Coordinates of C-alpha atoms in Angstrom, one line a residue:
M14 CA 40.1 105.0 188.0
I15 CA 37.5 104.5 190.6
I16 CA 35.5 107.6 191.5
V17 CA 33.9 107.9 194.9
M18 CA 31.2 110.0 195.5
E19 CA 30.4 112.0 198.8
T20 CA 28.0 110.3 201.0
R21 CA 25.2 112.2 202.6
P22 CA 22.0 111.1 204.1
D23 CA 19.3 110.8 201.2
V24 CA 16.2 113.1 201.5
R25 CA 14.2 110.4 202.9
Q26 CA 16.4 109.9 205.7
L27 CA 16.5 113.6 206.4
I28 CA 12.9 113.7 206.6
I29 CA 12.9 111.0 208.8
E30 CA 15.5 112.7 211.2
A31 CA 14.0 116.1 210.9
A32 CA 10.5 114.9 212.1
D33 CA 12.5 113.2 214.9
K34 CA 14.5 116.1 215.9
Y35 CA 12.0 119.1 215.4
G36 CA 8.6 117.4 215.5
E37 CA 5.8 120.0 215.8
K38 CA 8.1 122.8 215.1
T39 CA 6.7 125.0 212.2
A40 CA 8.7 124.2 209.0
F41 CA 6.3 126.0 206.6
I42 CA 3.6 128.4 206.4
S43 CA 1.6 128.6 203.7
N44 CA -1.7 130.5 203.1
D45 CA -1.6 131.3 206.9
K46 CA -1.5 127.9 207.7
E47 CA 1.4 126.2 209.5
Y48 CA 2.8 122.7 208.8
N49 CA 5.2 121.0 211.1
Y50 CA 8.0 118.5 210.5
L51 CA 5.7 115.4 211.5
Q52 CA 3.2 116.5 208.9
L53 CA 6.0 117.0 206.1
K54 CA 7.2 113.3 207.1
E55 CA 3.6 111.9 206.8
S56 CA 2.2 113.7 203.6
S57 CA 5.5 113.4 201.7
F58 CA 5.7 109.7 202.5
R59 CA 2.2 108.9 201.9
L60 CA 2.6 110.8 198.4
A61 CA 5.6 109.0 197.6
N62 CA 4.0 105.5 198.3
S63 CA 1.2 106.5 196.1
L64 CA 3.4 107.2 193.3
L65 CA 5.5 103.9 194.0
D66 CA 1.8 102.4 193.6
L67 CA 1.4 104.1 190.2
G68 CA 4.4 102.3 188.9
Y69 CA 6.8 105.4 189.4
K70 CA 10.6 104.2 189.6
K71 CA 13.9 105.7 189.9
G72 CA 15.0 107.8 186.9
D73 CA 11.3 108.6 185.9
K74 CA 10.5 112.4 185.1
I75 CA 7.9 114.0 187.2
A76 CA 7.4 117.7 186.6
I77 CA 5.9 120.1 189.1
Y78 CA 3.9 123.2 187.5
L79 CA 2.7 125.1 190.2
P80 CA 2.8 128.5 191.7
N81 CA 4.5 128.4 195.3
C82 CA 2.4 126.3 197.9
I83 CA 2.7 123.7 200.4
E84 CA 2.0 121.0 197.6
Y85 CA 5.3 122.0 196.1
I86 CA 7.2 121.4 199.1
F87 CA 5.6 117.9 199.5
S88 CA 6.2 117.0 195.8
Y89 CA 10.0 117.8 196.2
Y90 CA 10.3 115.7 199.3
A91 CA 8.3 112.7 197.8
I92 CA 9.9 112.6 194.3
Y93 CA 13.5 113.1 195.6
S94 CA 12.6 110.3 198.3
L95 CA 12.0 107.7 195.6
G96 CA 15.0 108.7 193.5
C97 CA 13.0 110.0 190.6
V98 CA 13.9 113.1 188.8
V99 CA 12.0 116.5 189.5
V100 CA 11.4 118.6 186.6
P101 CA 10.2 121.9 188.2
I102 CA 8.4 124.0 185.4
D103 CA 8.1 127.8 185.8
F104 CA 4.5 128.6 186.1
F105 CA 4.9 131.6 183.8
L106 CA 5.8 129.6 180.9
S107 CA 3.3 128.9 178.1
Q108 CA 1.5 126.0 176.9
N109 CA 4.0 125.5 174.0
E110 CA 6.9 125.8 176.3
V111 CA 5.6 123.1 178.7
I112 CA 4.8 120.9 175.9
A113 CA 8.4 121.3 174.5
I114 CA 9.8 120.8 177.9
S115 CA 7.8 117.6 178.7
N116 CA 8.4 116.0 175.3
H117 CA 12.4 116.8 175.6
C118 CA 12.7 114.9 179.0
E119 CA 10.0 112.4 178.1
L120 CA 7.9 113.4 181.0
K121 CA 6.0 110.6 182.9
G122 CA 3.9 112.5 185.6
L123 CA 2.7 116.0 186.1
I124 CA 1.7 117.5 189.4
T125 CA -0.4 120.8 188.5
T126 CA -3.4 122.8 189.2
N127 CA -6.9 123.1 187.5
N128 CA -6.0 126.9 187.3
T129 CA -3.4 126.8 184.2
K130 CA -3.9 129.2 181.6
F131 CA -4.5 126.3 179.2
N132 CA -6.4 123.0 178.6
L133 CA -4.9 120.0 180.6
L134 CA -6.4 117.4 178.4
E135 CA -5.2 119.3 175.3
L136 CA -1.8 119.2 177.1
R137 CA -1.9 115.3 177.9
Q138 CA -2.8 114.6 174.2
S139 CA 0.5 116.7 173.2
I140 CA 2.9 114.7 175.5
P141 CA 3.0 110.9 174.3
S142 CA 5.0 110.1 177.4
L143 CA 2.8 111.4 179.9
K144 CA 1.0 108.8 182.1
D145 CA -0.5 110.8 184.7
I146 CA -1.6 114.4 185.5
I147 CA -2.2 115.1 189.3
T148 CA -4.0 118.4 190.2
I149 CA -3.8 119.9 193.8
E150 CA -7.8 120.2 193.5
D151 CA -10.2 117.2 193.0
N152 CA -10.9 116.8 189.5
S153 CA -12.5 113.7 188.4
K154 CA -10.6 113.8 185.0
F155 CA -7.2 113.7 186.8
L156 CA -5.6 112.1 189.9
S157 CA -6.2 114.2 193.1
F158 CA -2.8 115.0 194.9
W159 CA -4.5 115.3 198.3
R160 CA -5.8 111.7 197.9
L161 CA -2.6 110.5 196.9
A162 CA -1.2 112.2 199.8
T163 CA -3.7 110.9 202.5
N164 CA -4.5 107.3 201.4
S165 CA -1.3 105.4 201.4
K166 CA 0.9 104.5 204.4
P167 CA 3.0 107.1 206.2
D168 CA 6.4 105.3 206.4
L169 CA 8.4 104.7 203.4
E170 CA 11.2 102.0 202.8
D171 CA 14.7 103.0 201.8
Q172 CA 14.9 103.4 197.9
N173 CA 18.5 103.3 197.8
V174 CA 19.1 106.6 196.2
T175 CA 22.7 107.4 195.6
T176 CA 24.3 110.8 195.1
D177 CA 25.5 110.0 191.6
M178 CA 21.8 109.7 190.3
M179 CA 20.3 112.5 188.4
S180 CA 17.7 114.5 190.7
S181 CA 16.5 117.5 188.8
I182 CA 16.4 119.2 185.3
F183 CA 15.8 123.0 185.9
Y184 CA 14.7 124.4 182.3
T185 CA 15.7 128.0 181.9
S186 CA 12.9 130.6 181.6
G187 CA 13.2 130.9 177.9
T188 CA 14.3 134.4 177.7
T189 CA 16.7 133.5 174.7
G190 CA 15.0 130.8 172.7
M191 CA 13.3 127.5 173.9
P192 CA 14.1 126.6 177.3
K193 CA 17.1 124.3 178.0
G194 CA 17.5 121.8 180.8
A195 CA 20.3 121.9 183.5
A196 CA 20.9 118.5 184.9
W197 CA 21.7 118.0 188.5
N198 CA 22.5 114.9 190.7
Y199 CA 21.5 113.9 194.3
L200 CA 24.7 115.6 195.5
H201 CA 23.7 119.0 194.1
I202 CA 20.5 119.4 195.9
H203 CA 22.6 119.4 199.1
L204 CA 25.2 121.9 197.9
G205 CA 23.1 124.9 198.1
S206 CA 22.0 124.7 201.5
E207 CA 25.2 123.8 202.9
Q208 CA 27.0 126.7 201.1
Y209 CA 24.5 128.7 202.8
K210 CA 25.5 127.4 206.1
Y211 CA 29.1 128.1 205.2
F212 CA 28.4 131.7 204.4
G213 CA 27.2 132.1 208.0
T214 CA 30.8 131.7 209.2
Y215 CA 32.1 135.2 207.3
K216 CA 33.3 137.7 209.9
G217 CA 30.2 140.2 210.5
L218 CA 27.7 137.5 209.8
E219 CA 28.1 135.0 212.5
D220 CA 25.5 136.3 214.7
R221 CA 22.9 137.4 211.9
F222 CA 23.2 134.6 209.4
R223 CA 22.6 131.6 211.4
I224 CA 20.8 129.1 209.1
D225 CA 19.5 126.7 211.9
E226 CA 16.1 126.4 213.7
T227 CA 16.0 129.8 214.8
E228 CA 15.7 131.3 211.3
R229 CA 12.4 132.1 209.6
L230 CA 12.5 132.9 206.0
I231 CA 10.3 134.0 203.2
A232 CA 10.1 132.4 199.7
P233 CA 9.4 135.1 197.1
I234 CA 11.0 133.5 194.3
P235 CA 9.5 130.7 192.4
F236 CA 10.1 127.0 193.8
S237 CA 10.8 126.2 190.1
H238 CA 14.0 128.1 190.6
S239 CA 17.3 126.6 191.3
G240 CA 17.3 129.2 194.3
G241 CA 13.8 128.0 194.9
V242 CA 14.8 124.3 196.0
L243 CA 16.9 125.6 198.8
Y244 CA 13.9 125.9 201.0
P245 CA 12.9 122.5 201.3
M246 CA 16.6 121.2 201.8
L247 CA 17.1 124.1 204.3
A248 CA 14.2 122.8 206.3
I249 CA 15.3 119.2 206.5
K250 CA 18.8 119.7 206.9
Y251 CA 18.7 122.5 209.4
G252 CA 15.5 123.2 210.9
V253 CA 14.9 126.2 209.1
S254 CA 11.3 127.6 209.0
T255 CA 9.8 129.4 205.8
V256 CA 6.9 131.8 205.0
V257 CA 5.7 130.6 201.4
M258 CA 4.6 133.4 199.0
P259 CA 2.2 132.0 196.2
Q260 CA 3.8 135.2 193.9
F261 CA 5.8 138.2 194.8
N262 CA 4.0 141.3 195.6
P263 CA 5.8 144.0 197.4
Y264 CA 2.9 144.7 199.7
D265 CA 2.3 141.4 200.7
F266 CA 5.9 140.8 201.2
V267 CA 6.3 143.4 204.0
K268 CA 3.1 142.3 205.5
L269 CA 4.1 138.7 206.0
V270 CA 7.4 139.9 207.0
D271 CA 6.4 141.8 209.7
R272 CA 3.3 139.2 210.8
W273 CA 5.7 136.1 211.1
Q274 CA 9.0 138.0 212.0
V275 CA 11.0 136.9 209.1
T276 CA 14.8 136.9 209.8
G277 CA 16.2 136.6 206.2
F278 CA 15.7 136.2 202.4
H279 CA 17.1 136.1 199.2
M280 CA 15.5 137.9 196.2
V281 CA 16.6 139.3 192.7
P282 CA 17.1 143.2 192.6
P283 CA 13.8 144.1 190.9
M284 CA 12.2 142.8 193.8
Y285 CA 14.3 144.8 196.1
Y286 CA 13.3 148.0 194.1
A287 CA 9.8 147.3 194.0
I288 CA 9.5 147.2 197.9
L289 CA 11.7 150.3 198.0
Y290 CA 9.1 152.2 195.8
L291 CA 5.8 151.2 198.1
K292 CA 4.3 154.3 199.0
E293 CA 3.6 152.9 202.6
I294 CA 7.1 151.2 203.0
K295 CA 7.7 153.8 206.0
K296 CA 5.1 152.2 208.0
Y297 CA 7.0 149.0 208.2
K298 CA 9.6 148.8 210.5
L299 CA 11.2 145.3 209.5
E300 CA 13.1 145.1 212.6
S301 CA 13.0 141.2 212.6
I302 CA 15.1 141.1 209.6
K303 CA 18.9 140.3 210.3
W304 CA 20.1 139.7 206.9
A305 CA 18.9 139.9 202.9
A306 CA 21.1 138.6 199.9
V307 CA 20.9 139.7 196.5
F308 CA 21.1 137.4 193.7
G309 CA 20.4 137.1 190.0
A310 CA 21.4 140.0 188.3
P311 CA 23.9 143.1 188.6
S312 CA 22.4 145.3 191.2
S313 CA 22.9 148.9 192.0
P314 CA 24.6 149.2 195.4
D315 CA 23.2 152.7 196.1
L316 CA 19.9 151.3 196.0
M317 CA 20.5 148.1 198.0
M318 CA 22.3 150.5 200.9
R319 CA 19.0 152.4 200.8
F320 CA 17.2 149.1 201.4
E321 CA 19.5 148.3 204.3
K322 CA 18.3 151.5 206.0
L323 CA 14.6 150.2 205.8
C324 CA 15.9 147.2 208.1
P325 CA 17.6 148.8 211.3
N326 CA 18.9 145.4 212.4
A327 CA 19.8 143.8 209.2
V328 CA 22.9 143.6 206.9
V329 CA 22.3 143.1 203.1
V330 CA 24.9 141.1 201.2
N331 CA 25.3 140.5 197.5
G332 CA 25.8 137.0 196.0
W333 CA 26.1 135.0 192.7
G334 CA 25.0 131.7 191.4
M335 CA 23.1 130.4 188.5
T336 CA 21.1 127.5 187.6
E337 CA 24.2 125.7 186.0
V338 CA 26.6 126.6 189.2
I339 CA 24.5 125.6 192.3
P340 CA 23.7 128.7 194.1
P341 CA 24.6 130.4 196.4
T342 CA 28.0 129.8 195.0
C343 CA 29.5 133.3 196.2
L344 CA 28.4 136.0 199.0
S345 CA 30.0 139.3 199.8
T346 CA 31.1 140.2 203.1
P347 CA 29.2 143.1 204.9
G348 CA 29.8 146.5 203.6
N349 CA 31.3 145.1 200.4
I350 CA 28.0 145.1 198.4
K351 CA 29.7 145.8 195.0
S352 CA 31.4 142.7 195.0
I353 CA 30.1 139.3 195.0
G354 CA 32.5 138.1 197.4
K355 CA 34.7 134.9 197.3
P356 CA 33.4 131.4 196.3
S357 CA 32.7 128.5 198.5
P358 CA 35.1 125.8 199.0
N359 CA 32.9 123.9 196.4
I360 CA 33.9 125.7 193.6
E361 CA 37.0 127.3 191.7
M362 CA 36.6 130.6 189.8
K363 CA 38.8 132.2 187.2
I364 CA 38.5 135.1 184.6
F365 CA 39.5 134.1 181.0
D366 CA 39.9 136.3 178.0
S367 CA 38.4 135.3 174.4
H368 CA 41.5 133.3 173.9
D369 CA 40.9 131.2 177.0
N370 CA 43.9 132.6 178.9
E371 CA 43.7 134.0 182.4
V372 CA 43.4 137.9 182.4
K373 CA 45.5 140.2 184.5
L374 CA 44.2 141.2 188.1
G375 CA 41.3 143.7 187.7
E376 CA 40.8 143.1 184.0
V377 CA 37.3 142.0 182.7
G378 CA 36.7 138.8 181.2
E379 CA 34.3 135.9 181.1
L380 CA 34.0 134.0 184.6
V381 CA 34.7 130.4 184.2
V382 CA 34.2 127.8 187.0
R383 CA 34.9 124.1 188.0
G384 CA 34.5 122.0 191.0
K385 CA 31.4 119.9 192.6
S386 CA 29.0 122.8 192.5
V387 CA 28.9 122.9 188.6
F388 CA 26.0 121.0 187.0
L389 CA 26.1 117.8 185.2
G390 CA 25.4 119.5 181.8
Y391 CA 22.3 120.3 179.6
Y392 CA 20.1 117.4 179.5
K393 CA 20.4 115.8 175.5
E394 CA 22.3 119.0 174.4
P395 CA 25.8 117.4 173.4
D396 CA 26.6 120.2 171.1
L397 CA 25.7 122.9 173.7
N398 CA 27.7 121.3 176.3
N399 CA 31.0 121.1 174.0
E400 CA 30.3 124.8 173.8
V401 CA 30.2 125.7 177.1
F402 CA 32.6 123.1 178.8
K403 CA 36.3 123.4 177.9
N404 CA 39.3 121.7 179.6
G405 CA 37.1 121.2 182.7
W406 CA 36.0 124.7 182.9
F407 CA 32.4 125.7 182.5
Y408 CA 32.1 129.2 180.7
T409 CA 29.1 130.9 182.5
G410 CA 28.7 133.7 180.1
D411 CA 29.2 136.4 182.8
L412 CA 31.7 139.1 182.6
A413 CA 33.4 139.8 185.7
R414 CA 36.8 141.1 187.3
N415 CA 38.5 140.2 190.6
D416 CA 40.7 142.4 193.0
D417 CA 44.0 141.7 195.1
E418 CA 41.8 140.3 198.0
G419 CA 40.3 137.6 195.9
N420 CA 36.7 139.5 195.7
F421 CA 34.7 138.8 192.4
Y422 CA 32.7 141.7 190.8
I423 CA 29.9 140.8 188.1
I424 CA 30.0 143.4 185.4
G425 CA 27.1 142.0 183.2
K426 CA 26.3 139.3 180.7
S427 CA 28.7 138.7 177.8
K428 CA 25.7 138.6 175.6
D429 CA 24.2 141.7 177.2
T430 CA 27.0 143.8 175.7
I431 CA 26.4 146.3 173.1
K432 CA 29.2 146.8 170.3
V433 CA 28.7 150.5 169.3
G434 CA 30.9 151.6 166.4
G435 CA 33.4 148.9 167.6
E436 CA 33.3 150.2 171.3
L437 CA 32.0 147.7 173.8
V438 CA 29.2 148.9 176.3
W439 CA 27.9 147.2 179.1
A440 CA 24.5 147.3 179.5
A441 CA 24.6 147.0 183.3
E442 CA 26.7 150.2 183.5
I443 CA 24.1 152.5 181.9
E444 CA 21.4 150.5 184.0
E445 CA 23.2 151.2 187.2
L446 CA 23.6 154.8 186.7
L447 CA 19.8 155.2 185.7
L448 CA 18.7 153.4 188.9
K449 CA 20.6 156.3 190.7
H450 CA 18.1 158.8 189.1
P451 CA 15.4 159.9 191.7
C452 CA 12.7 159.6 189.0
V453 CA 13.5 156.4 187.8
K454 CA 11.8 153.0 189.2
E455 CA 13.1 150.3 186.5
A456 CA 15.7 150.6 183.6
A457 CA 17.0 148.2 181.0
A458 CA 19.5 149.0 178.1
I459 CA 19.6 146.8 175.1
G460 CA 21.3 146.9 171.8
I461 CA 19.4 147.8 168.5
P462 CA 20.6 147.7 165.0
D463 CA 21.7 150.9 163.3
Q464 CA 23.1 151.0 159.7
L465 CA 26.1 153.6 160.6
R466 CA 27.3 152.1 163.8
G467 CA 26.1 148.4 163.9
E468 CA 24.5 148.7 167.1
V469 CA 23.3 151.6 169.4
V470 CA 21.7 151.7 172.8
K471 CA 18.0 152.1 173.5
C472 CA 16.8 152.1 177.1
Y473 CA 13.5 151.2 178.4
I474 CA 12.6 153.0 181.6
A475 CA 9.6 152.8 183.9
L476 CA 9.2 156.0 186.1
R477 CA 8.2 156.1 189.8
E478 CA 4.6 156.6 190.1
G479 CA 3.1 159.9 189.6
I480 CA 6.2 161.2 188.2
V481 CA 6.3 163.2 184.6
L482 CA 9.6 163.6 183.1
P483 CA 10.4 164.6 179.6
K484 CA 13.0 162.2 178.0
Q485 CA 15.3 165.2 177.4
Y486 CA 16.3 165.4 181.2
I487 CA 17.2 161.6 181.3
L488 CA 19.5 162.1 178.3
E489 CA 21.0 165.3 179.8
Y490 CA 21.8 163.2 183.0
L491 CA 23.1 160.4 181.1
R492 CA 25.4 162.9 178.7
E493 CA 26.9 164.3 182.0
N494 CA 28.1 160.7 183.2
L495 CA 28.7 158.7 180.2
A496 CA 31.1 158.7 177.3
K497 CA 29.1 159.9 174.1
F498 CA 29.0 156.3 172.6
K499 CA 27.1 155.1 175.4
V500 CA 24.5 157.5 175.5
P501 CA 21.4 155.8 174.0
K502 CA 19.9 156.9 170.8
E503 CA 16.4 156.1 171.8
I504 CA 14.5 156.2 175.2
E505 CA 11.2 154.6 175.5
Y506 CA 9.0 154.9 178.6
L507 CA 6.8 151.9 179.8
D508 CA 4.6 151.7 182.9
E509 CA 6.2 148.5 184.0
L510 CA 9.3 146.5 182.3
P511 CA 8.4 143.1 181.6
K512 CA 9.5 140.4 183.7
T513 CA 10.6 136.6 183.6
G514 CA 9.0 133.9 186.3
T515 CA 11.9 134.7 188.4
G516 CA 11.5 138.5 188.5
K517 CA 14.3 139.3 186.3
I518 CA 13.7 141.9 183.4
N519 CA 12.9 140.2 180.3
K520 CA 15.1 141.7 177.7
A521 CA 13.9 139.1 175.0
A522 CA 10.7 140.5 175.6
L523 CA 12.1 144.3 175.1
R524 CA 14.0 143.1 171.9
E525 CA 10.7 141.7 170.6
L526 CA 8.9 145.0 171.5
H527 CA 11.1 147.0 169.7
N528 CA 11.4 144.9 166.6
N529 CA 7.5 144.8 166.3
K530 CA 7.5 148.7 166.2

């Protein structure tokens, strides 16, 4: 059987075409400095040629370990233009995690900063395959990023990159053990931006969700995330302009939106909540925003509708995607934010029970997917791949249901259920209820061991600033709205709930916090 891969212009060709088409138009804004498409081409190709001179070739693994910055964008473009493999490493990960990832993928090069939490020389000694460390600041002990991106020629020859070659390994943030690497090919890096463009044809989104040179996005999520790679691809494919945030901060976010007249963005729910609870949020009109998309975790529809009121010209939509299923995979239509909507044409979705049979309409089961948006598999993890791939379907681990109009609804993670005396409790149900309480800023429910019932619910809560609320009032509120077995046995207040690098609440850290008590 002959398998024919889809043909698309490679990243190198897209960069050339974007420079020709958009020229001096702003592509990225980083630290208040604007970078146009001609500068993107020149710096990216100079860096790529320098990497060639250093001996890098197709298939070599090059990691980027940086906060969001313009150097991250140039690194993506240079590495993809050569047919090498990008390994974007979450800047929140520890030295041991970076070493484990680097050794697992046999890393050849590392693009990073002097401002790491650990010693880079010690890091190099722990990674036998590592040939070069490149820092974005000048440091005599390492190669200089900007010298590499300045001193080589600005034109790059065709490297014959094909869509079936591996392009990226996205390692998970490590909230459930050591990170595992989701491998993508060179077709995959195109699909996210193309799916975004497709969702712009939805009724009610046509005039808002344009995904073209009129868009100005803001990037609050890390470029190391599978949703972060959307920004460099949206730029060179459609002329989209993006404001780069080094790290998410709700106050900085609203200031940047106002200053640069941002039209759209995608974020995870905790980021939205942080903006809603800003003291001075009503000072900001946010009138430029035309759309906002929620991804990454089940969200509270009530809170998202409150956010929509902050943006008088915007529509808020709910979506779904994961590192293993190129995001955005689904997007809701306006006004149906409880749903994640329908999938793009690149993916087929079904809901299976524990016996791998499709459930009846409206019943809850595990979401399974197949299609070209599904990743290649976990890098060098054959046993894990055999576990998550069955009969051509990828088992996502997400619990979901669907309706008679073909819309899907995420209920929570299959591993994020709590079994109380044989009864199944979905953590997301309790969390959504808590987030509706006017005094609650953040909430998470976990299962903790119990001799009598096996597991019981424990809730961690961060109250809104200045609020003092006895736990008994929260318990009374929950008892009024939940079945008895779902009511938490314990409630613990924290000033702020721990987050992963992508802004999601880190439940592994909460479980560890409980176990260490």
